[in-house]
PDB file of C-alpha atoms and ligand atoms in Angstrom:
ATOM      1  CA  UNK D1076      21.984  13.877   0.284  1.00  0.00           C
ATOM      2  CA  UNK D1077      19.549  10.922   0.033  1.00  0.00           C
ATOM      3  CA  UNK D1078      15.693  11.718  -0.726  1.00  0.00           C
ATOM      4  CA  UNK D1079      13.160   9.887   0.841  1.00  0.00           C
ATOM      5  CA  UNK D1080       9.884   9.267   0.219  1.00  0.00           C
ATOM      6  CA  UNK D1081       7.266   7.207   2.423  1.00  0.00           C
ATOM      7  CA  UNK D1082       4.918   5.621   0.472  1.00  0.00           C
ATOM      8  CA  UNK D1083       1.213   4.647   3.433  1.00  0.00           C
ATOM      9  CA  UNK D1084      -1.523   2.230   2.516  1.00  0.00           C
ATOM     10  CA  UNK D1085      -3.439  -0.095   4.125  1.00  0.00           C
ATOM     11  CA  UNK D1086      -1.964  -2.694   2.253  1.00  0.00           C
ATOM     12  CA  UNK D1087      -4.665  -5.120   2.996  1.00  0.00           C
ATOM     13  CA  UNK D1088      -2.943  -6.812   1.238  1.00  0.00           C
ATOM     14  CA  UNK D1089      -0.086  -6.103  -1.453  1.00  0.00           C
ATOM     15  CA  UNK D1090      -1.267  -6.284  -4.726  1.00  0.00           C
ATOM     16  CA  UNK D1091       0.805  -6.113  -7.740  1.00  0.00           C
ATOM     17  CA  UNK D1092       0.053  -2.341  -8.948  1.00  0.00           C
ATOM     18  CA  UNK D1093       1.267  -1.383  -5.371  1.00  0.00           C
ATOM     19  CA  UNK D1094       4.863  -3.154  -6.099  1.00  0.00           C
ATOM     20  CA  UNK D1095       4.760  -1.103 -10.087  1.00  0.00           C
ATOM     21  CA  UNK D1096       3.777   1.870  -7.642  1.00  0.00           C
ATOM     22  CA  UNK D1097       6.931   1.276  -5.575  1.00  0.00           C
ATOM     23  CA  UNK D1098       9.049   0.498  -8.884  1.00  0.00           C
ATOM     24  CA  UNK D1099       8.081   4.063  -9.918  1.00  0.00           C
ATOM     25  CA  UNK D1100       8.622   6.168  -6.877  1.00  0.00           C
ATOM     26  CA  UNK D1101      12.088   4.425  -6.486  1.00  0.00           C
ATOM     27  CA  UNK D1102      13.133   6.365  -9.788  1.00  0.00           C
ATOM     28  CA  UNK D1103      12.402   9.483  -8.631  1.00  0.00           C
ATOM     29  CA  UNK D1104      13.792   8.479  -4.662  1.00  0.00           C
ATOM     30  CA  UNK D1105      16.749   6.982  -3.667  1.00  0.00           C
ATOM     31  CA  UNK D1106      14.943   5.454  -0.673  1.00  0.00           C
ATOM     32  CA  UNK D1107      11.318   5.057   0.093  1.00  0.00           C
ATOM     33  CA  UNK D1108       9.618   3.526   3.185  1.00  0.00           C
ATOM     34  CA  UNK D1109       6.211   1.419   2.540  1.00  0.00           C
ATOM     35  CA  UNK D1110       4.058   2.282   5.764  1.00  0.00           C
ATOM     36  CA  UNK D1111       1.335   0.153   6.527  1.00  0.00           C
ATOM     37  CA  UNK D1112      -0.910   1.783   8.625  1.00  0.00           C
ATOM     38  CA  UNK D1113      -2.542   0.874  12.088  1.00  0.00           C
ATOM     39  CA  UNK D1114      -5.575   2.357  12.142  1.00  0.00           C
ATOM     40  CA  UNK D1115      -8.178   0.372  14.376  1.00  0.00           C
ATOM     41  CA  UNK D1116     -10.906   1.798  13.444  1.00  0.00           C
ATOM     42  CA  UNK D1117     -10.492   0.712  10.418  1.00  0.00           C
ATOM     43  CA  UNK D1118     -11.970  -3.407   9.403  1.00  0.00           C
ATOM     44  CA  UNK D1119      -9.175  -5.206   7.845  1.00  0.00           C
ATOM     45  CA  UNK D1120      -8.958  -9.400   6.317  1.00  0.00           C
ATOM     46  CA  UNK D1121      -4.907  -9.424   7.632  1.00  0.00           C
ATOM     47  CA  UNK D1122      -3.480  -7.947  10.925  1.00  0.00           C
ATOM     48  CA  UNK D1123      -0.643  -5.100  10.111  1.00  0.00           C
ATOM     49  CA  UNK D1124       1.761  -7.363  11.401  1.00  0.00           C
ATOM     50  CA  UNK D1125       0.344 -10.284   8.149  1.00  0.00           C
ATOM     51  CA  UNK D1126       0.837  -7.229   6.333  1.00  0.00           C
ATOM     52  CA  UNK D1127       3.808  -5.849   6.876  1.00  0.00           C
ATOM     53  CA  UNK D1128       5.293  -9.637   6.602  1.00  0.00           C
ATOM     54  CA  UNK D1129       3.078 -10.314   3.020  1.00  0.00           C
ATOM     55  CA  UNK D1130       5.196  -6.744   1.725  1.00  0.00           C
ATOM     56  CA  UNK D1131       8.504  -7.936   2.968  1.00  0.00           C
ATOM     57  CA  UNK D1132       7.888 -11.774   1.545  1.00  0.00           C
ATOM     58  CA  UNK D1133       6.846 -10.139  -1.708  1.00  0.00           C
ATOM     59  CA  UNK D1134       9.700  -7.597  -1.688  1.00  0.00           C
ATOM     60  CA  UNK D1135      12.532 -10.429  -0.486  1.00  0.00           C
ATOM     61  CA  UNK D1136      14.184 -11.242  -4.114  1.00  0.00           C
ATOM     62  CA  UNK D1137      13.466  -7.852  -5.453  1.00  0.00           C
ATOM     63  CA  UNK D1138      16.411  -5.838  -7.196  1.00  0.00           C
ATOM     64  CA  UNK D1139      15.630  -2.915  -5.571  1.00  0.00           C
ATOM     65  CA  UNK D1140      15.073  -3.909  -1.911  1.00  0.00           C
ATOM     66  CA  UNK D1141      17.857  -2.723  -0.700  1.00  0.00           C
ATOM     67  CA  UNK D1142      16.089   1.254  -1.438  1.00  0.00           C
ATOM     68  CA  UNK D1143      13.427  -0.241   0.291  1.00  0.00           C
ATOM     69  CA  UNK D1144      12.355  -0.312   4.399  1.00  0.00           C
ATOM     70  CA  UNK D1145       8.514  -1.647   5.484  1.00  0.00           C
ATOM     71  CA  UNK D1146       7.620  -0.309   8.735  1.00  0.00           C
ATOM     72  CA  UNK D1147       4.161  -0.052  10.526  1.00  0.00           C
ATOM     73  CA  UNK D1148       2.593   3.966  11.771  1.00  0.00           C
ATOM     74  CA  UNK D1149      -0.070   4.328  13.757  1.00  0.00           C
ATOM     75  CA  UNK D1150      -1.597   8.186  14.312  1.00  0.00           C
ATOM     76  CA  UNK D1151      -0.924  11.080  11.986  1.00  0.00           C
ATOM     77  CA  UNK D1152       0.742  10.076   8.983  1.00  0.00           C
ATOM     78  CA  UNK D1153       3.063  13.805   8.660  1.00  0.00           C
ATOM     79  CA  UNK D1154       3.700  12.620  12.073  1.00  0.00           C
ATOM     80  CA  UNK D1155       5.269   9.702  11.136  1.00  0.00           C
ATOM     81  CA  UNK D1156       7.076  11.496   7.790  1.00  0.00           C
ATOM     82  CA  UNK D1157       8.698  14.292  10.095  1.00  0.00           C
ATOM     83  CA  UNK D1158       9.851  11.261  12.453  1.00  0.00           C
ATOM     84  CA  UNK D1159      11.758   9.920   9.746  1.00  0.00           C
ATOM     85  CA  UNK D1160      12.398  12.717   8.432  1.00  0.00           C
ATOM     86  CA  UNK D1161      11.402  12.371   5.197  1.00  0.00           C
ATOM     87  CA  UNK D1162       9.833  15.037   2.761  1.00  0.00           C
ATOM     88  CA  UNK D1163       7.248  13.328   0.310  1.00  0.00           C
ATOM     89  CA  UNK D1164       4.311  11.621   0.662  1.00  0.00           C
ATOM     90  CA  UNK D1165       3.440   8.727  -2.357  1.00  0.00           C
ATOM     91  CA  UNK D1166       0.388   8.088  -3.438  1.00  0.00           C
ATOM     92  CA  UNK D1167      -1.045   5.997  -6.217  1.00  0.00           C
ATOM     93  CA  UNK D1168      -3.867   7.326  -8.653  1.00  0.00           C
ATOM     94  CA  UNK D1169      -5.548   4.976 -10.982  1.00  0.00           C
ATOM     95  CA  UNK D1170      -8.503   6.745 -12.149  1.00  0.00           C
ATOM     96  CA  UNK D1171     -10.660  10.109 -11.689  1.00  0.00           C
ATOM     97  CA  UNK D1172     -12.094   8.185  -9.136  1.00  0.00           C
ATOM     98  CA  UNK D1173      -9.313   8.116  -6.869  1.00  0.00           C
ATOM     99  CA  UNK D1174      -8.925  11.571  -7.231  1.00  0.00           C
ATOM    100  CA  UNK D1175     -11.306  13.173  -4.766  1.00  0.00           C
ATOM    101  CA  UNK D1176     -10.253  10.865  -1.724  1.00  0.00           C
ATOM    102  CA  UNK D1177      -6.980  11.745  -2.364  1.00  0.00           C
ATOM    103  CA  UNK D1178      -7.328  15.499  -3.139  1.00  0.00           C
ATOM    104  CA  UNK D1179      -9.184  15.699   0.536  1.00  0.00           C
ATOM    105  CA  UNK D1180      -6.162  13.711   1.805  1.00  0.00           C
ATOM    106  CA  UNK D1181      -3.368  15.443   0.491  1.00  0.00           C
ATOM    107  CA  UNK D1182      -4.618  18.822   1.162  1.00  0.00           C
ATOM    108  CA  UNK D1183      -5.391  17.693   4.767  1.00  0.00           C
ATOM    109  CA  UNK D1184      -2.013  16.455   4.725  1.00  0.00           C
ATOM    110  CA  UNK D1185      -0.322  20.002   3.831  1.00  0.00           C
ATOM    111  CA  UNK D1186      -2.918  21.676   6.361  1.00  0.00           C
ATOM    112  CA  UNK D1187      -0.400  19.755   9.109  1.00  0.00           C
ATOM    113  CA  UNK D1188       2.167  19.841   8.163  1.00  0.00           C
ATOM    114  CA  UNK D1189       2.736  22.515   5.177  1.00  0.00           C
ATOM    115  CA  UNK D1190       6.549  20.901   4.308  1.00  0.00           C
ATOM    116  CA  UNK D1191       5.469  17.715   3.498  1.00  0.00           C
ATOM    117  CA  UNK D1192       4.528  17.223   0.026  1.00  0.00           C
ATOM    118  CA  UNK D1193       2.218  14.530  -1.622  1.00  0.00           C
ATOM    119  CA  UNK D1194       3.501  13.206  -4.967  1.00  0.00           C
ATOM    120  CA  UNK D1195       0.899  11.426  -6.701  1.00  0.00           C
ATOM    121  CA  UNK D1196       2.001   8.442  -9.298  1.00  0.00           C
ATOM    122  CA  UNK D1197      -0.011   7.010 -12.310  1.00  0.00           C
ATOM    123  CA  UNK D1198      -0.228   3.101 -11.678  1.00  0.00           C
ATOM    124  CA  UNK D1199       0.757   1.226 -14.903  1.00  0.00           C
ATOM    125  CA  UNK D1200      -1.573   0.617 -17.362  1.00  0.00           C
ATOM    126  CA  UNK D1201      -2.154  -3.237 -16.360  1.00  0.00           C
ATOM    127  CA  UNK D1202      -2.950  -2.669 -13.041  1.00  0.00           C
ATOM    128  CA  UNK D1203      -5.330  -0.098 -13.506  1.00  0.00           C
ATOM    129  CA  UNK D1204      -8.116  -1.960 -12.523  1.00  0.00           C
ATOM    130  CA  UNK D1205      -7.028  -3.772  -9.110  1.00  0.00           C
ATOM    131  CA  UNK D1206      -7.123  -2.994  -5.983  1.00  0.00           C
ATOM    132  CA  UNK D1207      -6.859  -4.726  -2.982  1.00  0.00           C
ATOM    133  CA  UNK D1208     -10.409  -4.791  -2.474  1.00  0.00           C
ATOM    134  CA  UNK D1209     -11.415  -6.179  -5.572  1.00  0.00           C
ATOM    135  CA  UNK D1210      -8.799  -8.615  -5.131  1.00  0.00           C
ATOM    136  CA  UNK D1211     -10.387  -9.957  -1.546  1.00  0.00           C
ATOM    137  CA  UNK D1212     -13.893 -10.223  -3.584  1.00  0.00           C
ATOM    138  CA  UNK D1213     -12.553 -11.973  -6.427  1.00  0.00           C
ATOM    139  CA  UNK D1214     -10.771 -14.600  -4.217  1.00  0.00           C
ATOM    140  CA  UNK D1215     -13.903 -14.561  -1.626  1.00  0.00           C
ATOM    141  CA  UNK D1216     -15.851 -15.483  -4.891  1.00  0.00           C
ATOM    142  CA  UNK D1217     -13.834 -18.235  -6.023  1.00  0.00           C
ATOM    143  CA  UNK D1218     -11.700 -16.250  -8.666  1.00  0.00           C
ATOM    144  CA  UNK D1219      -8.564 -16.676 -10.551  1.00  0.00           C
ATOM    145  CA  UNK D1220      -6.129 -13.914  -8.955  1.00  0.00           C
ATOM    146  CA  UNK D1221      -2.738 -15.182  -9.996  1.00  0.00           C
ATOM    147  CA  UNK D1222      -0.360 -12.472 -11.736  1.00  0.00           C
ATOM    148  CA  UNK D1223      -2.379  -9.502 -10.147  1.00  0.00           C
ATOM    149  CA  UNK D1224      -0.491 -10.106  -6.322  1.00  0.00           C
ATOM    150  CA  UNK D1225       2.843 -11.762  -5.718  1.00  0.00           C
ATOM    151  CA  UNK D1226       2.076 -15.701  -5.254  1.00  0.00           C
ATOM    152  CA  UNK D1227       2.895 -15.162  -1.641  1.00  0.00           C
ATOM    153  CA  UNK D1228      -0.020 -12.869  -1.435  1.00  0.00           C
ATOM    154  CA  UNK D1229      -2.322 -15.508  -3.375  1.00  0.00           C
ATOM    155  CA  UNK D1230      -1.621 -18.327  -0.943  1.00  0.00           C
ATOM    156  CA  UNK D1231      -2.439 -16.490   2.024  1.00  0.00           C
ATOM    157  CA  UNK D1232      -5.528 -15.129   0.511  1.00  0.00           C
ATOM    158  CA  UNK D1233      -6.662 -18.215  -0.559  1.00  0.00           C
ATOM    159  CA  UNK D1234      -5.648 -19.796   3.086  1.00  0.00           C
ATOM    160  CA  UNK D1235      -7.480 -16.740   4.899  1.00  0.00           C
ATOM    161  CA  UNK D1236     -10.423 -16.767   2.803  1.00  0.00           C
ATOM    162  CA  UNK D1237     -11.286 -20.439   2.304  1.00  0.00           C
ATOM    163  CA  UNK D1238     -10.731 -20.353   6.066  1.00  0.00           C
ATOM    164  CA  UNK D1239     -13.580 -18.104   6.653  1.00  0.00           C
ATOM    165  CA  UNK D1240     -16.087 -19.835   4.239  1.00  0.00           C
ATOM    166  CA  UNK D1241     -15.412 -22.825   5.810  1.00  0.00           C
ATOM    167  CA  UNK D1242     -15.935 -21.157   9.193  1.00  0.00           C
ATOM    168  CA  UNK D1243     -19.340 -20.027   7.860  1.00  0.00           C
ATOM    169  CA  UNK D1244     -20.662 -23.299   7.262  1.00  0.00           C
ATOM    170  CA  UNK D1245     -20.271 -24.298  11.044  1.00  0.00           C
TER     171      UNK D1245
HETATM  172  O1  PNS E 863      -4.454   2.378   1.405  1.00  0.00           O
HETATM  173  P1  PNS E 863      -5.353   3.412   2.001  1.00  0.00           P
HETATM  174  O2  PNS E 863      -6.366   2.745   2.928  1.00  0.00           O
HETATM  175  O3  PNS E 863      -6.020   4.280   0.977  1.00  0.00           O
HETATM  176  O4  PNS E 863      -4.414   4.355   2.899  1.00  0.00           O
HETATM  177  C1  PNS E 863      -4.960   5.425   3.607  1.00  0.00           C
HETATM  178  C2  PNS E 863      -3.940   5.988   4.627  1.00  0.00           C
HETATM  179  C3  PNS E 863      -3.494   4.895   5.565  1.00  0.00           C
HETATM  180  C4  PNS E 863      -2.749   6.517   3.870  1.00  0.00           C
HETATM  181  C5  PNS E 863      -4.654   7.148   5.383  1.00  0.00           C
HETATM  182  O5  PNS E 863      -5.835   6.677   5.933  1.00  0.00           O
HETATM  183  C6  PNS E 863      -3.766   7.738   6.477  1.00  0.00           C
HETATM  184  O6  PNS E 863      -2.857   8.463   6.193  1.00  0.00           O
HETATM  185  N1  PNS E 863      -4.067   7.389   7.751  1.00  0.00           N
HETATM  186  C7  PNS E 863      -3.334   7.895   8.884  1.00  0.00           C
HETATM  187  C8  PNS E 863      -4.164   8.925   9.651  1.00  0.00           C
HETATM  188  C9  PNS E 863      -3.962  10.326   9.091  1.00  0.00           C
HETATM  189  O7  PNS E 863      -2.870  10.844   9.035  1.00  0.00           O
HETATM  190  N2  PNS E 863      -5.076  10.938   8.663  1.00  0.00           N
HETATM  191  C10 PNS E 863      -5.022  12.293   8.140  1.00  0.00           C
HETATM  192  C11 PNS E 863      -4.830  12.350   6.645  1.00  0.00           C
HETATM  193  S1  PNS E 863      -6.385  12.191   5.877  1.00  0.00           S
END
Protein backbone atom coordinates (compact mmCIF):
# COMPACT_ATOMS: atom_id res chain seq x y z
CA UNK A 1 0.00 0.00 0.00
CA UNK A 2 1.17 3.56 -0.84
CA UNK A 3 1.90 6.06 2.20
CA UNK A 4 1.03 9.44 1.96
CA UNK A 5 1.98 12.30 3.53
CA UNK A 6 0.56 16.00 3.04
CA UNK A 7 3.00 18.38 3.54
CA UNK A 8 0.62 22.51 4.41
CA UNK A 9 2.30 25.87 4.30
CA UNK A 10 1.49 29.04 3.30
CA UNK A 11 3.91 28.92 0.73
CA UNK A 12 4.00 32.59 0.28
CA UNK A 13 6.05 31.79 -1.74
CA UNK A 14 8.28 28.55 -2.36
CA UNK A 15 11.54 28.94 -1.20
CA UNK A 16 14.28 26.56 -1.73
CA UNK A 17 14.47 24.82 1.91
CA UNK A 18 10.70 24.04 1.28
CA UNK A 19 11.68 21.98 -2.10
CA UNK A 20 14.97 20.11 0.31
CA UNK A 21 11.87 19.75 2.78
CA UNK A 22 9.87 17.95 0.06
CA UNK A 23 13.14 16.01 -1.18
CA UNK A 24 13.23 14.60 2.38
CA UNK A 25 9.71 13.60 3.15
CA UNK A 26 9.61 11.86 -0.33
CA UNK A 27 12.20 9.27 1.19
CA UNK A 28 10.29 8.36 3.86
CA UNK A 29 6.67 8.60 1.51
CA UNK A 30 5.95 7.25 -1.60
CA UNK A 31 3.58 10.17 -2.29
CA UNK A 32 3.15 13.46 -0.61
CA UNK A 33 0.69 16.31 -1.38
CA UNK A 34 2.07 20.10 -0.91
CA UNK A 35 -1.15 22.01 0.44
CA UNK A 36 -1.15 25.54 0.23
CA UNK A 37 -3.48 26.87 2.45
CA UNK A 38 -6.48 29.39 2.05
CA UNK A 39 -6.76 31.02 5.00
CA UNK A 40 -8.23 34.67 4.55
CA UNK A 41 -7.56 35.89 7.46
CA UNK A 42 -4.39 35.55 6.92
CA UNK A 43 -2.22 38.82 4.75
CA UNK A 44 -0.39 37.26 1.97
CA UNK A 45 2.20 39.11 -1.17
CA UNK A 46 0.71 36.12 -3.82
CA UNK A 47 -2.93 34.82 -4.11
CA UNK A 48 -3.07 30.78 -3.40
CA UNK A 49 -3.84 30.37 -6.83
CA UNK A 50 0.15 32.48 -7.69
CA UNK A 51 1.05 30.01 -5.24
CA UNK A 52 -0.01 26.96 -6.01
CA UNK A 53 1.19 27.82 -9.81
CA UNK A 54 4.94 29.25 -8.37
CA UNK A 55 5.11 25.30 -6.57
CA UNK A 56 4.05 23.55 -9.69
CA UNK A 57 6.48 25.89 -12.08
CA UNK A 58 9.23 25.16 -9.58
CA UNK A 59 8.37 21.45 -9.26
CA UNK A 60 7.82 20.99 -13.38
CA UNK A 61 11.43 19.37 -14.32
CA UNK A 62 11.84 17.80 -10.99
CA UNK A 63 12.81 13.95 -10.82
CA UNK A 64 10.51 13.28 -8.36
CA UNK A 65 7.29 15.02 -9.49
CA UNK A 66 5.65 12.37 -10.43
CA UNK A 67 5.38 11.43 -6.12
CA UNK A 68 4.27 14.75 -6.05
CA UNK A 69 0.40 16.49 -6.24
CA UNK A 70 -0.07 20.55 -5.22
CA UNK A 71 -3.50 21.18 -4.25
CA UNK A 72 -5.10 24.19 -2.34
CA UNK A 73 -7.29 23.47 1.51
CA UNK A 74 -9.15 25.81 3.00
CA UNK A 75 -10.64 25.01 6.83
CA UNK A 76 -9.22 22.38 9.14
CA UNK A 77 -6.15 20.99 7.92
CA UNK A 78 -6.98 16.98 9.54
CA UNK A 79 -9.98 17.82 7.60
CA UNK A 80 -8.38 17.99 4.56
CA UNK A 81 -5.74 14.86 5.53
CA UNK A 82 -8.80 12.46 6.34
CA UNK A 83 -10.32 13.70 2.84
CA UNK A 84 -7.46 12.36 1.16
CA UNK A 85 -6.99 10.02 3.23
CA UNK A 86 -3.73 10.36 4.14
CA UNK A 87 -2.02 9.65 7.62
CA UNK A 88 0.94 12.18 8.25
CA UNK A 89 1.23 15.57 8.58
CA UNK A 90 4.96 17.27 7.38
CA UNK A 91 6.34 19.87 8.88
CA UNK A 92 9.66 21.62 8.60
CA UNK A 93 11.80 22.66 11.76
CA UNK A 94 14.76 24.85 11.34
CA UNK A 95 15.58 26.01 14.69
CA UNK A 96 14.35 25.97 18.52
CA UNK A 97 12.49 28.71 17.38
CA UNK A 98 10.17 26.97 15.26
CA UNK A 99 9.57 24.66 17.81
CA UNK A 100 6.90 26.19 20.02
CA UNK A 101 4.54 27.24 17.02
CA UNK A 102 4.74 23.98 15.90
CA UNK A 103 4.49 22.02 19.20
CA UNK A 104 1.01 24.15 19.77
CA UNK A 105 0.15 23.08 16.19
CA UNK A 106 0.79 19.60 16.14
CA UNK A 107 -0.69 18.86 19.41
CA UNK A 108 -3.81 20.84 18.31
CA UNK A 109 -3.63 18.80 15.35
CA UNK A 110 -3.82 15.28 17.31
CA UNK A 111 -6.55 16.95 19.69
CA UNK A 112 -8.82 16.55 16.18
CA UNK A 113 -8.08 14.24 14.91
CA UNK A 114 -5.96 11.69 17.23
CA UNK A 115 -4.90 9.34 13.87
CA UNK A 116 -3.20 11.82 12.16
CA UNK A 117 0.32 12.15 12.97
CA UNK A 118 2.76 15.17 12.53
CA UNK A 119 6.26 14.20 11.35
CA UNK A 120 8.55 16.94 11.81
CA UNK A 121 11.79 17.18 9.30
CA UNK A 122 15.18 18.99 9.92
CA UNK A 123 15.64 21.47 6.86
CA UNK A 124 19.19 21.07 5.40
CA UNK A 125 21.85 22.78 6.75
CA UNK A 126 21.96 25.60 3.88
CA UNK A 127 18.66 26.60 4.18
CA UNK A 128 18.55 26.99 7.69
CA UNK A 129 18.26 30.47 7.69
CA UNK A 130 15.40 31.29 4.99
CA UNK A 131 12.19 31.57 5.07
CA UNK A 132 9.76 32.93 3.00
CA UNK A 133 9.49 35.93 4.95
CA UNK A 134 12.90 36.88 5.02
CA UNK A 135 12.98 36.22 1.49
CA UNK A 136 9.98 38.98 0.70
CA UNK A 137 12.21 41.54 2.94
CA UNK A 138 15.34 40.85 1.30
CA UNK A 139 13.82 41.33 -2.22
CA UNK A 140 11.50 44.35 -0.83
CA UNK A 141 14.99 45.78 0.20
CA UNK A 142 16.71 45.45 -2.94
CA UNK A 143 18.60 42.09 -2.15
CA UNK A 144 20.35 39.42 -3.98
CA UNK A 145 17.94 36.25 -3.54
CA UNK A 146 19.09 34.01 -6.35
CA UNK A 147 19.90 30.23 -5.29
CA UNK A 148 17.69 30.53 -2.07
CA UNK A 149 14.07 30.12 -4.36
CA UNK A 150 13.74 28.48 -7.74
CA UNK A 151 14.40 31.38 -10.47
CA UNK A 152 10.74 31.15 -11.21
CA UNK A 153 10.08 32.27 -7.72
CA UNK A 154 12.79 35.20 -8.08
CA UNK A 155 11.17 36.69 -11.16
CA UNK A 156 7.87 36.93 -9.78
CA UNK A 157 9.13 38.36 -6.61
CA UNK A 158 11.05 40.77 -8.17
CA UNK A 159 7.92 41.57 -10.69
CA UNK A 160 5.45 41.72 -7.54
CA UNK A 161 7.64 43.68 -5.44
CA UNK A 162 9.16 46.32 -7.72
CA UNK A 163 5.49 46.58 -8.68
CA UNK A 164 4.48 47.75 -5.34
CA UNK A 165 7.40 50.24 -4.78
CA UNK A 166 6.66 51.68 -7.82
CA UNK A 167 2.99 51.86 -6.83
CA UNK A 168 4.15 53.70 -3.68
CA UNK A 169 5.68 56.47 -5.36
CA UNK A 170 2.30 57.47 -7.08
O1 LIG B 1 3.49 27.93 6.35
P1 LIG B 1 2.69 28.20 7.58
O2 LIG B 1 2.04 29.57 7.48
O3 LIG B 1 3.48 28.04 8.84
O4 LIG B 1 1.52 27.10 7.60
C1 LIG B 1 0.58 27.09 8.63
C2 LIG B 1 -0.60 26.16 8.28
C3 LIG B 1 -1.24 26.60 6.98
C4 LIG B 1 -0.09 24.75 8.14
C5 LIG B 1 -1.60 26.24 9.47
O5 LIG B 1 -1.94 27.56 9.70
C6 LIG B 1 -2.86 25.42 9.21
O6 LIG B 1 -2.84 24.22 9.30
N1 LIG B 1 -3.98 26.11 8.88
C7 LIG B 1 -5.24 25.47 8.63
C8 LIG B 1 -6.21 25.72 9.79
C9 LIG B 1 -6.06 24.67 10.87
O7 LIG B 1 -6.21 23.49 10.65
N2 LIG B 1 -5.75 25.13 12.09
C10 LIG B 1 -5.62 24.23 13.22
C11 LIG B 1 -4.21 23.74 13.43
S1 LIG B 1 -3.34 24.93 14.37
Amino acid sequence: MCSTAVYPGSFDPITNGHIDLLERALKIFDNVIVAVATNPSKESLFSTEERLEMIKDSLAHHPLKNRVKVDLFQGLLVDYVQSIPAKAIIRGLRAISDFEYEFQMALMNRKLSADIETAFIMTGMRWIYISSRIIKEVVRSGGDVSGLVPDIVEKKLTERLAGLSKNSLC
